[in-house]
Short mmCIF file of C-alpha atoms and ligand atoms in Angstrom, two decimals:
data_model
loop_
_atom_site.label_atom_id
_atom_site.label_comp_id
_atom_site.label_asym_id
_atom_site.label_seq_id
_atom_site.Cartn_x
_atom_site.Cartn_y
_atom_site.Cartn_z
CA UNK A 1 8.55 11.31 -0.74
CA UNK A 2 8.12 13.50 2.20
CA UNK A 3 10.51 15.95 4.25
CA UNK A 4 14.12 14.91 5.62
CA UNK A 5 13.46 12.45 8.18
CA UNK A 6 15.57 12.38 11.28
CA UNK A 7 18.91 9.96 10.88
CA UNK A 8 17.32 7.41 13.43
CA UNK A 9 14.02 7.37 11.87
CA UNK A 10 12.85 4.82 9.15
CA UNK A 11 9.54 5.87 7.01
CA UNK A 12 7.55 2.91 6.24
CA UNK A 13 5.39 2.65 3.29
CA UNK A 14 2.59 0.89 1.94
CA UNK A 15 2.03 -0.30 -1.57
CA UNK A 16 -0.06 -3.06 -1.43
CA UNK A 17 -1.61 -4.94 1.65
CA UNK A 18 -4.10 -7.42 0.24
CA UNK A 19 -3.34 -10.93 0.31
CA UNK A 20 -3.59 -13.82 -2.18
CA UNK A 21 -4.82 -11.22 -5.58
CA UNK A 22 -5.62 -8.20 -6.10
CA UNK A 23 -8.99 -6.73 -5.12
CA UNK A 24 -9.94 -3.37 -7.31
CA UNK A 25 -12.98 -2.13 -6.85
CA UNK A 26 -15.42 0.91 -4.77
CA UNK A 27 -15.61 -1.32 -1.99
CA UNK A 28 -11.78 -1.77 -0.91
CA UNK A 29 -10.15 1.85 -2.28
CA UNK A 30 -9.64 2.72 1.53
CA UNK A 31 -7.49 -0.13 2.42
CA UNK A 32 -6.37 -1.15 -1.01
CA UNK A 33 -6.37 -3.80 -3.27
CA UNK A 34 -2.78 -4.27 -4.26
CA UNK A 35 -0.51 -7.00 -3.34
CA UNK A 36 2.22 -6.63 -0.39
CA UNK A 37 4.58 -4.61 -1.03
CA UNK A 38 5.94 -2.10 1.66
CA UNK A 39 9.13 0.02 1.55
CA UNK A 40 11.13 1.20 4.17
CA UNK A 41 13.39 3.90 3.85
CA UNK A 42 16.10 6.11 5.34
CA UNK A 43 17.69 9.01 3.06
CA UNK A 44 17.89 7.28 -0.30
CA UNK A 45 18.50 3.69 1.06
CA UNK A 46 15.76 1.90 0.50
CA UNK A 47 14.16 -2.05 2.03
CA UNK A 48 11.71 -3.43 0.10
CA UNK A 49 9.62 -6.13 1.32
CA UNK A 50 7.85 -8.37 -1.48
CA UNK A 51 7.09 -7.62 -4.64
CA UNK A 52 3.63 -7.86 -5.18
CA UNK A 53 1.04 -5.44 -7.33
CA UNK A 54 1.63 -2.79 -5.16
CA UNK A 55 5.38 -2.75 -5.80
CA UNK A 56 3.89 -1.05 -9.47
CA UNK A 57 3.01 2.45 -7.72
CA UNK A 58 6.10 2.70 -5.50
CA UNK A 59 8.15 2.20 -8.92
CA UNK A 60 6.32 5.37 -10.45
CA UNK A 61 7.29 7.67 -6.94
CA UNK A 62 10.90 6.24 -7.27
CA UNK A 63 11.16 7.53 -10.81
CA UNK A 64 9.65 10.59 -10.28
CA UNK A 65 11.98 11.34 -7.44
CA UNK A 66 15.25 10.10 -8.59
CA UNK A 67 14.70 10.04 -12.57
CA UNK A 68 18.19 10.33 -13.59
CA UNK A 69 19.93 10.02 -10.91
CA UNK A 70 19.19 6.29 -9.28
CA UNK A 71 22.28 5.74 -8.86
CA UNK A 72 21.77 7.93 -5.13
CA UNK A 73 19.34 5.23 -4.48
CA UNK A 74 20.18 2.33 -2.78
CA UNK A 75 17.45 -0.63 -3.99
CA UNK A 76 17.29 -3.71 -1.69
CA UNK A 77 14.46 -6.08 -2.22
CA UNK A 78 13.54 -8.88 0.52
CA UNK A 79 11.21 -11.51 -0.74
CA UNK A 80 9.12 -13.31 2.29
CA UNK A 81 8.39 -16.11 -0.32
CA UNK A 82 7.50 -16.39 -3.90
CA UNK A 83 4.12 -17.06 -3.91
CA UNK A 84 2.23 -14.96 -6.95
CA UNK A 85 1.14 -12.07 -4.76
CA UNK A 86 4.71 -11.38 -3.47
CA UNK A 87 6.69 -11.30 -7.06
CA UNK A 88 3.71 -10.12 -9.69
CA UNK A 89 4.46 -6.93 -9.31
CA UNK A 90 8.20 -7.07 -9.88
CA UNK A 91 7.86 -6.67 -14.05
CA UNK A 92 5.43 -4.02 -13.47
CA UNK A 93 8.59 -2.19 -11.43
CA UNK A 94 9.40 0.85 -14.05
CA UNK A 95 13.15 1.58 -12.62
CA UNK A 96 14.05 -1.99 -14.00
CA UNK A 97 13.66 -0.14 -17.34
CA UNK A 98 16.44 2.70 -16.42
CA UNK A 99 19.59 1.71 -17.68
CA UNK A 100 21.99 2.33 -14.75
CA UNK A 101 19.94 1.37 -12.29
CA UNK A 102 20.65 -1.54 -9.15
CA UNK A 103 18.35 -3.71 -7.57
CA UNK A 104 19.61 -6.27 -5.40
CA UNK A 105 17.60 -9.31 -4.76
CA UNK A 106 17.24 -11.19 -1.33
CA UNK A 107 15.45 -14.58 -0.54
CA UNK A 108 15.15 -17.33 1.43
CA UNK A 109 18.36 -19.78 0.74
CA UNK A 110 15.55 -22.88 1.41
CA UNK A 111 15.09 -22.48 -2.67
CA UNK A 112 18.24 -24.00 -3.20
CA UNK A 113 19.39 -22.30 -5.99
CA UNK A 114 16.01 -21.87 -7.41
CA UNK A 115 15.20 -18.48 -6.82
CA UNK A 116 16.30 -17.01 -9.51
CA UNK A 117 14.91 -19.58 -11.86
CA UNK A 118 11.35 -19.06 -10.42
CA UNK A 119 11.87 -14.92 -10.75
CA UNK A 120 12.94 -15.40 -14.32
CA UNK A 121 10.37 -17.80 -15.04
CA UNK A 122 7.67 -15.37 -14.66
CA UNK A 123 9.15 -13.34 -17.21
CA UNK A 124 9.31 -16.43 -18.87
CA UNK A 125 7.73 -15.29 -22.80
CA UNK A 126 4.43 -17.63 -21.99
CA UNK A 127 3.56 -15.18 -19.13
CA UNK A 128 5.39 -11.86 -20.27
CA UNK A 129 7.00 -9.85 -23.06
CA UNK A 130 9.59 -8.80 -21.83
CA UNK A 131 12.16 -11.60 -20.73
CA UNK A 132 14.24 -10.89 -17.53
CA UNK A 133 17.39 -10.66 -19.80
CA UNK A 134 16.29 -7.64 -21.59
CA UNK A 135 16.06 -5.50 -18.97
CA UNK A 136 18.24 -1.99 -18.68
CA UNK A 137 18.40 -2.44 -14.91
CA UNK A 138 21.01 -4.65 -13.49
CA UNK A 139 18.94 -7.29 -11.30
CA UNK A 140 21.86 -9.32 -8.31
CA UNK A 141 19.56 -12.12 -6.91
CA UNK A 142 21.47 -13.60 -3.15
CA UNK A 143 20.19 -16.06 -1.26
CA UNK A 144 20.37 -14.85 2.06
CA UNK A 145 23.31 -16.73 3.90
CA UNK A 146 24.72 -14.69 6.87
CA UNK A 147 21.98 -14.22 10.12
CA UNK A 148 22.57 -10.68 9.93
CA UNK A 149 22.74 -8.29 6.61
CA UNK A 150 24.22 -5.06 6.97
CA UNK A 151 22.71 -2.44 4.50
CA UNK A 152 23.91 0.39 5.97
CA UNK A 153 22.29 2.04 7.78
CA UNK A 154 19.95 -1.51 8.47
CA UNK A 155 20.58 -4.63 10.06
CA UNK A 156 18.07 -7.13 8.76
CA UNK A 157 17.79 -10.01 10.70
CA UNK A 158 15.52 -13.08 9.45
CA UNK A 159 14.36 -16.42 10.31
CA UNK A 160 12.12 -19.17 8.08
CA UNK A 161 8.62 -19.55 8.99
CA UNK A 162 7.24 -23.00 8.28
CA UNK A 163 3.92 -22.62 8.83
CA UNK A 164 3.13 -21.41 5.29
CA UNK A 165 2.94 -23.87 2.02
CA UNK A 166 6.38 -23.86 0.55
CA UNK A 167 7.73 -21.87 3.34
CA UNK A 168 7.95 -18.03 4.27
CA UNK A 169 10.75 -15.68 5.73
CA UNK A 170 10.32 -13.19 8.56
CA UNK A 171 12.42 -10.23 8.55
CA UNK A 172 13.32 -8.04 11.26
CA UNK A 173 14.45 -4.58 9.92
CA UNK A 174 16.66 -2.56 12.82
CA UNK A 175 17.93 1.29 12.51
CA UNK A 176 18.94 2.39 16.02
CA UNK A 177 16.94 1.44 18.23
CA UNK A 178 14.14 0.87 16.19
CA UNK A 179 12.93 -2.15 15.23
CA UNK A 180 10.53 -3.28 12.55
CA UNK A 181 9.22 -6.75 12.07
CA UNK A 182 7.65 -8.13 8.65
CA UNK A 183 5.79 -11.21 9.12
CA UNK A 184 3.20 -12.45 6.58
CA UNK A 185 2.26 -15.83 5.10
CA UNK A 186 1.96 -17.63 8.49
CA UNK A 187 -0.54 -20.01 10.23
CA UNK A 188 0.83 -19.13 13.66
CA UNK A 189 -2.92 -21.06 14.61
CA UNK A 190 -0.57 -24.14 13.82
CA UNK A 191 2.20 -23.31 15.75
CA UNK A 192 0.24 -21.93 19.35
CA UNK A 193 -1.96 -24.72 19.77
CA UNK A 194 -3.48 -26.50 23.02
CA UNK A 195 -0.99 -28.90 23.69
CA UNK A 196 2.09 -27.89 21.58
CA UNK A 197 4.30 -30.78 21.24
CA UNK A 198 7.92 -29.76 21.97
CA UNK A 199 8.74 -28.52 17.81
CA UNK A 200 5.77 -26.37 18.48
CA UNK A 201 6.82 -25.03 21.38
CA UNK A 202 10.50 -24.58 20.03
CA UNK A 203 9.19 -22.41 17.11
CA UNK A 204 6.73 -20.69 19.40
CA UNK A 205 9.69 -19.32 21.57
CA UNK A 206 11.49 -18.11 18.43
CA UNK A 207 8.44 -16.17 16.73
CA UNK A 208 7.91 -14.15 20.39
CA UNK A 209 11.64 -13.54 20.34
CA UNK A 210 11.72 -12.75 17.23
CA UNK A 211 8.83 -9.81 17.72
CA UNK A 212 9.29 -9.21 21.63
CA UNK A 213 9.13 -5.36 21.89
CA UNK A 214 9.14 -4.61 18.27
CA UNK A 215 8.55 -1.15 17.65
CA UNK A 216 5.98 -2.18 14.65
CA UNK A 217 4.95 -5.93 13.70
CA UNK A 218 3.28 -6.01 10.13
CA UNK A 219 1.99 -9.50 10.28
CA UNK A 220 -0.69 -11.92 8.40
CA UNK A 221 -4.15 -11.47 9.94
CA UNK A 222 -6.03 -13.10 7.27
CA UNK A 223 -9.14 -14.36 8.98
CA UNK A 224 -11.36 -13.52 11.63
CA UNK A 225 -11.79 -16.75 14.06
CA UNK A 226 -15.09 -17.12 12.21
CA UNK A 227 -13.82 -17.48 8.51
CA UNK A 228 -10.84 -19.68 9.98
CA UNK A 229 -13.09 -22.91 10.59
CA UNK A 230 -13.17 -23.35 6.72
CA UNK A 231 -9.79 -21.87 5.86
CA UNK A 232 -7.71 -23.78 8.21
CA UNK A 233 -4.41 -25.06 6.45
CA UNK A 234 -4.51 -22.58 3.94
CA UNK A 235 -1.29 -20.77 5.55
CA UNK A 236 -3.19 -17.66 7.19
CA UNK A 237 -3.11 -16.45 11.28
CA UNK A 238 -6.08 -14.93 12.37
CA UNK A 239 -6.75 -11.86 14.19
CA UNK A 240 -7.57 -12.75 17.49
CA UNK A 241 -4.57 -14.63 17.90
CA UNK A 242 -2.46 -12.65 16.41
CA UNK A 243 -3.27 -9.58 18.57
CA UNK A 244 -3.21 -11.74 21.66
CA UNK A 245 0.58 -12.75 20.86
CA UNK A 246 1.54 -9.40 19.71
CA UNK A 247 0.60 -7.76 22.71
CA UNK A 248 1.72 -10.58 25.16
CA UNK A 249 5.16 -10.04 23.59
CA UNK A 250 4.44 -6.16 24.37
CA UNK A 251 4.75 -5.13 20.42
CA UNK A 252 4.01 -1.34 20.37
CA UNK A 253 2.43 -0.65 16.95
CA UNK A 254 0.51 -3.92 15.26
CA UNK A 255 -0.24 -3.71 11.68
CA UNK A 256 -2.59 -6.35 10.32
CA UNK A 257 -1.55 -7.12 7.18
CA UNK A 258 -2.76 -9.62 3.78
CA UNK A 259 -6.30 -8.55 4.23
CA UNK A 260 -8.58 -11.31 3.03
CA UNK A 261 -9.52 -10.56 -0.15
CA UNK A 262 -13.46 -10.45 -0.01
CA UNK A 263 -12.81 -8.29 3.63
CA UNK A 264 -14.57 -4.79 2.42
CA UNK A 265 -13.43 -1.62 3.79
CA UNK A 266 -16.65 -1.41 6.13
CA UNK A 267 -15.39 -4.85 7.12
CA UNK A 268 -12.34 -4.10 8.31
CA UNK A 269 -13.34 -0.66 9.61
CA UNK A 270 -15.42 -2.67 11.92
CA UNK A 271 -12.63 -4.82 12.79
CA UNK A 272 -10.53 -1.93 13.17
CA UNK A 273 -12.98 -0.30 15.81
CA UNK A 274 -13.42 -3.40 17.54
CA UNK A 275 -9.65 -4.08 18.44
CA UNK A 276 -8.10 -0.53 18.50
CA UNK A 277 -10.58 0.13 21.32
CA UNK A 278 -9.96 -2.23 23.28
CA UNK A 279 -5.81 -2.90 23.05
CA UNK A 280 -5.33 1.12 23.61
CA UNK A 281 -7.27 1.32 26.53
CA UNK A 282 -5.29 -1.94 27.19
CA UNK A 283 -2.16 -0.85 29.93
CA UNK A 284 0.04 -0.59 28.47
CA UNK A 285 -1.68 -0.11 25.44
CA UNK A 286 -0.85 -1.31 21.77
CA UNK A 287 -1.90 0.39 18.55
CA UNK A 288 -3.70 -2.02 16.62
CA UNK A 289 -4.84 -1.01 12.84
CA UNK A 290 -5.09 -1.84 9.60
CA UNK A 291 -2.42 -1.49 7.03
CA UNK A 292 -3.44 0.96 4.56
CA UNK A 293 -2.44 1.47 1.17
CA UNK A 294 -1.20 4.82 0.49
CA UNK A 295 -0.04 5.38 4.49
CA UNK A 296 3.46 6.25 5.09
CA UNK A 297 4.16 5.72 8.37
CA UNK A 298 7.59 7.50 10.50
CA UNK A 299 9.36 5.24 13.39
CA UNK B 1 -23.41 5.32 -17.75
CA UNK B 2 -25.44 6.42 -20.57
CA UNK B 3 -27.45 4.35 -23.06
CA UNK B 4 -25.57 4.81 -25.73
CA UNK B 5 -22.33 2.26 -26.33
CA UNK B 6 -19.10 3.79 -27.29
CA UNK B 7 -15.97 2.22 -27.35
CA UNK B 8 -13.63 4.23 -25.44
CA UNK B 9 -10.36 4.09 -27.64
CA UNK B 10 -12.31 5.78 -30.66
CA UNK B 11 -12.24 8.74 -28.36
CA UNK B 12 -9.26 11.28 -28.33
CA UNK B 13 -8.74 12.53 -24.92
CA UNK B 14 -6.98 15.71 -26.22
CA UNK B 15 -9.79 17.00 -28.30
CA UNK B 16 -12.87 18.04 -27.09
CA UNK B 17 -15.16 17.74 -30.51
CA UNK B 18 -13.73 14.39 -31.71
CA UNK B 19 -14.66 13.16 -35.50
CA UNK B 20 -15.56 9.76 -36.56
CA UNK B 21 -15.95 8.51 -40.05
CA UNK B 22 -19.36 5.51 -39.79
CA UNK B 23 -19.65 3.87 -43.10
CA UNK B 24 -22.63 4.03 -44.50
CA UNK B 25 -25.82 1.45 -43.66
CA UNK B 26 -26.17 -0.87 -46.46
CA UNK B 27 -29.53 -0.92 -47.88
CA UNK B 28 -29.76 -4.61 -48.72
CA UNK B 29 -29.55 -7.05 -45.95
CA UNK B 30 -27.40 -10.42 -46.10
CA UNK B 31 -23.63 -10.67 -46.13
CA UNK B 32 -21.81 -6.77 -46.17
CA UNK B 33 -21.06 -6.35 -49.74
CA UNK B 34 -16.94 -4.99 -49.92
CA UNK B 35 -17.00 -1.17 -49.95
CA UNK B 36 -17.47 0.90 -53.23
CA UNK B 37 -14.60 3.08 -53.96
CA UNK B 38 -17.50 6.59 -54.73
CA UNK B 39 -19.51 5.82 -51.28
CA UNK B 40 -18.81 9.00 -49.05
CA UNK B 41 -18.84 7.83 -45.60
CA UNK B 42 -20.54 10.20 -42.65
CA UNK B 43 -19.14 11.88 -40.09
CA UNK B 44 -20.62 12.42 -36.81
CA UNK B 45 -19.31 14.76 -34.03
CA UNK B 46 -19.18 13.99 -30.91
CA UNK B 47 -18.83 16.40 -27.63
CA UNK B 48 -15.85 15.13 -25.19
CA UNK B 49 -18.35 15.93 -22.56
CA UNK B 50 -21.10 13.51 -24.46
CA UNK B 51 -18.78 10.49 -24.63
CA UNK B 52 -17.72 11.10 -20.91
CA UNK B 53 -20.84 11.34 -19.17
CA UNK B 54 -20.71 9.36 -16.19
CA UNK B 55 -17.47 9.71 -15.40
CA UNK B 56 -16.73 11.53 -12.11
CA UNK B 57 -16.55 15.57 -12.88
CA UNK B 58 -16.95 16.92 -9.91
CA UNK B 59 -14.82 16.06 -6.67
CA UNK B 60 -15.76 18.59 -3.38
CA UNK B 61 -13.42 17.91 -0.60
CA UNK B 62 -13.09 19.19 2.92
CA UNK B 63 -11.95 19.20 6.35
CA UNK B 64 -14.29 20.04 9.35
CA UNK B 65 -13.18 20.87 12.73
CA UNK B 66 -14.56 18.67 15.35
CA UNK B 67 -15.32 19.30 19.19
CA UNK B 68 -12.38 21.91 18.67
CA UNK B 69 -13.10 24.80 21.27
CA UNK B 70 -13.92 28.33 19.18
CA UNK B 71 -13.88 25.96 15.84
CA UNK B 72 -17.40 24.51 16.25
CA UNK B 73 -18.49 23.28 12.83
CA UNK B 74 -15.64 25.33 11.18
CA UNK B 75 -15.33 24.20 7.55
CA UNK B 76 -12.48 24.51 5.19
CA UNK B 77 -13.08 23.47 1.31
CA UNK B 78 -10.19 21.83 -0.16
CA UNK B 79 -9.05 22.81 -4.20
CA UNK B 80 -6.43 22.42 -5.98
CA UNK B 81 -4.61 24.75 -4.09
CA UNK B 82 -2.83 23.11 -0.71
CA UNK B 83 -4.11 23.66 2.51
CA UNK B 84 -1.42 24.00 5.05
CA UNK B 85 -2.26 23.76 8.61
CA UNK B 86 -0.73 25.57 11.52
CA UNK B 87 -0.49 27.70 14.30
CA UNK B 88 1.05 30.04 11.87
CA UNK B 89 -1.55 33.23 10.91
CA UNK B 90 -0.11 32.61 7.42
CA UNK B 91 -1.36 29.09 7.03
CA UNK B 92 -4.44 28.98 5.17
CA UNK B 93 -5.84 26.45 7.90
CA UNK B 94 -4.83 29.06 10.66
CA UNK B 95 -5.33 26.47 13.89
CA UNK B 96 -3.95 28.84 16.98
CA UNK B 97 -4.17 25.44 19.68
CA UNK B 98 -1.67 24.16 22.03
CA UNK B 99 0.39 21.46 20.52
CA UNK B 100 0.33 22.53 17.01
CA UNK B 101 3.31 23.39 15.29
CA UNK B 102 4.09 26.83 13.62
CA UNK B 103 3.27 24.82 10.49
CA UNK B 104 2.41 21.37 10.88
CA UNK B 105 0.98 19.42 7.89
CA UNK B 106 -0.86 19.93 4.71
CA UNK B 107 -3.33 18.38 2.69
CA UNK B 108 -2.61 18.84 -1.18
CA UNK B 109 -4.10 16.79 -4.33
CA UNK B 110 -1.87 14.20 -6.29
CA UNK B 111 -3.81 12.48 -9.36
CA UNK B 112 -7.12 12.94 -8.36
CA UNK B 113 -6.60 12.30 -4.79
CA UNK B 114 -6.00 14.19 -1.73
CA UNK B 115 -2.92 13.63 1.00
CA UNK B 116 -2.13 14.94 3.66
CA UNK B 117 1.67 15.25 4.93
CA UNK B 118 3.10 16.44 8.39
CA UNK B 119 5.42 18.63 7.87
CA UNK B 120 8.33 17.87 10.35
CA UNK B 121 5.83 19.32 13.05
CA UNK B 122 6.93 18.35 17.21
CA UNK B 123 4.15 16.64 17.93
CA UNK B 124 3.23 14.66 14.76
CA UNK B 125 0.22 14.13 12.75
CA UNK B 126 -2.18 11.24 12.93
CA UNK B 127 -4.58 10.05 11.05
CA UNK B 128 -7.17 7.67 12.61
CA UNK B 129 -5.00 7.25 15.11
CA UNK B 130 -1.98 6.05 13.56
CA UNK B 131 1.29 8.70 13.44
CA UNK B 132 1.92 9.16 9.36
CA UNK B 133 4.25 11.29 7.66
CA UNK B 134 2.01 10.73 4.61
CA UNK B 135 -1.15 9.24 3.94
CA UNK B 136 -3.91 8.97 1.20
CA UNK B 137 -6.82 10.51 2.60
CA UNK B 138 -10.53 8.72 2.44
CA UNK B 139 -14.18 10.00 3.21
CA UNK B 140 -14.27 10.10 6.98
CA UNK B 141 -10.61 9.93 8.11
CA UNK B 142 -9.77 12.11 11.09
CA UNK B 143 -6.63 14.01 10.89
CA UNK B 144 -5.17 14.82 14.46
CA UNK B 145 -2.86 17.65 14.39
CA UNK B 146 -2.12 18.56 17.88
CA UNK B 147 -5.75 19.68 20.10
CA UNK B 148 -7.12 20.33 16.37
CA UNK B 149 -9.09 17.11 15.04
CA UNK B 150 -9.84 17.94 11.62
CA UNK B 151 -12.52 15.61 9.79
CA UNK B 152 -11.83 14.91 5.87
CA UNK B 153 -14.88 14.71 3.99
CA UNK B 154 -14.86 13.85 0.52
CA UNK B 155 -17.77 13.90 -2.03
CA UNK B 156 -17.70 12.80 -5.78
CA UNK B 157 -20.37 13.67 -8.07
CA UNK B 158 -21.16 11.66 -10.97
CA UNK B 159 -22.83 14.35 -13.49
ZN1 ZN C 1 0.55 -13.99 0.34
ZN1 ZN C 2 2.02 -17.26 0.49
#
């Protein structure tokens, strides 16, 4: 899980960074073909963010590193929205087997009281066998109430994104200084329109003060502007805009995140080239890049 | 993938000479008459390696040092072993440049796949730009670490 990190420093990791399913195969190994899932840690405190595929491999590290002694681990999972690429992964998640161990379960509060029917449904015998009752771990699902959760030593801020079917959640994940935004599963195309009417421009303002000078923004960049013509209303920002509003609201590190799923790694290498070229010779610059399975990142 | 059609979970994967019993071919055609209690079935051996030709066997890996003044074209094979990187005459990467770290970051092999780790080095280790404290390395990534920029180059060869 790599060396001691430095109090103030979180290490982010990703699990899974596809979008919408899972895409195995020769042609996506660089950037992955899980579903989101992304941890962020400091010491043995841990933020989880979604629960898709990906969620499977981080499980495996986690036992391997704490095996029988979870209970030094501190297991907080954040759900942006259960859609099937943000929860699949959660029965796949070995540590639910340990007896002993804690995982507390956060989501939007929009469900009204449904979120832990639709977690347990999944596990539901017609789509599982093994039903969410029978597991060792000890599973607390909240619906998020307060603006601000303390997880010491987080503060995880959060606001609802509309812009999605059903709804989304973005969650801003401070230690320090440092601040970390998560936000996937959003049309923002919807939002920062030509002539915003004054709801649009109201949720505008909050999504730029919600990332403004966020040391990393992991955010949906589905689409390029080409593939967007047909898959407009299906929930997803594209690139170019996202980039434009990440840098106007001088984010330092951009990840692009729920890669489309038929966007091959030569595909988004290209991409890649295309915009880290041109925002870091940008003044001040931004590091644009795609979020990569397998890359743990310090901040 | 050869010719031949095996399924898979007949195979042990402990044992390299693996035995299965094939009943014998029934000389009459029509429906398959219930086996006779005196038939001896065969038994045909099978090499591990036969049944898993075409699966990867061989995996070279290695990092290249690129436009690195006095490391022109200097190449370091990757094993099993880890290759630690540093300004450190002990590392097994020995990189004596400004900005690297007595030792900075290695590159070891988890499952079949190689990573590469900084090892709380000053000045941090990227890979393709981005500052990682761990990352799954692919054909073509380039590892910065400090003035050294270290191309990973990874083969596999399917026997
Ligand atoms: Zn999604
Ligand atoms: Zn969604």
């Amino acid at each position: 899980m790599g060396p001691s990190l430095f109090d103030d420093t979180m290490e982010i990791s990703f699990w899974g960074t596809r979008g919408s399913i899972s895409t195995p195969g020769r042609t996506t190994e660089k950037y992955g073909g899980n579903t989101p899932c992304v941890s962020v840690r400091s010491a043995n405190t841990f933020i989880i963010l979604d629960a898709g595929t990906g969620i499977r491999n981080f499980g495996h590290e986690l036992v391997q590193k704490y095996r029988n002694n979870f209970n030094e681990a501190s297991l907080n999972l954040f759900l942006s929205h259960t859609h099937w690429d943000h929860i699949q992964g959660l029965p796949f998640f070995d540590p639910l087997y340990i007896p002993g161990v804690h995982l507390s379960v956060y989501g939007s509060p929009g469900k009204r009281g449904l979120l832990e029917q639709i977690l347990r449904g999944q596990m539901d015998m017609d789509y599982f066998p093994v039903q969410m009752s029978a597991l060792s771990a000890e599973l607390i699902i909240r619906e998020m109430d307060k603006e601000l959760i303390e997880i010491i030593p987080f503060r995880i801020d959060w606001q609802e994104q509309i812009y999605h079917p059903g709804g989304s959640v973005r969650f801003g994940i401070n230690l320090g200084k440092k601040r970390l935004v998560y936000a996937t599963d959003v049309e923002l195309n919807k939002c920062f329109v030509e002539n915003p009417t004054p709801e649009q421009k109201g949720h505008q303002r909050a999504y730029m003060k919600f990332i403004e000078g966020a040391d990393m923004l992991i955010a949906d960049g589905q689409y390029t502007a080409e593939e967007y013509v047909k898959t407009k209303n299906y929930g997803h920002t594209t690139i170019p805009l996202l980039a434009d509003i990440a840098y106007r609201c001088r984010v330092k590190q951009l990840a692009v995140f729920h890669h489309n799923p038929p966007h091959t790694d030569n595909n988004i290498d290209e991409l890649w080239q295309d915009y880290h070229a041109r925002f870091m010779t940008a003044d001040p610059p931004m590091n644009v890049f795609w979020a990569r399975e397998g890359q743990a990142i310090p901040l | 993938m050869s010719e031949k059609k095996h399924n898979s979970d007949l195979f042990s994967t402990t044992a390299d000479l693996t035995q299965i019993h094939v009943p014998p071919l029934s000389s009459t055609s029509g429906p398959i008459p219930p086996p006779r209690r005196d038939e001896r079935s065969h038994t045909l051996k099978i090499s591990r390696r036969e049944v898993l030709k075409g699966v990867v066997s061989k995996q070279r890996a290695y990092l290249e040092a690129m436009g690195v003044p006095g490391f022109e074209n200097r190449v370091f094979e990757l094993d099993t072993n880890e290759a630690v990187m540093g300004r450190s005459a002990e590392c097994n990467v020995h990189l004596p440049l400004p900005n690297v770290s007595r030792v900075h970051a290695r590159v070891y092999l988890v499952n079949e796949e190689y990573h590469v780790e900084d090892m709380n080095s000053t000045n941090g280790t990227f890979v393709n730009g981005v500052r990682i404290s761990r990352c799954a390395l692919r054909n073509n990534d380039l590892i910065e670490v400090g003035e050294a920029k270290m191309l990973f180059v990874e083969a596999k060869v399917r026997e």
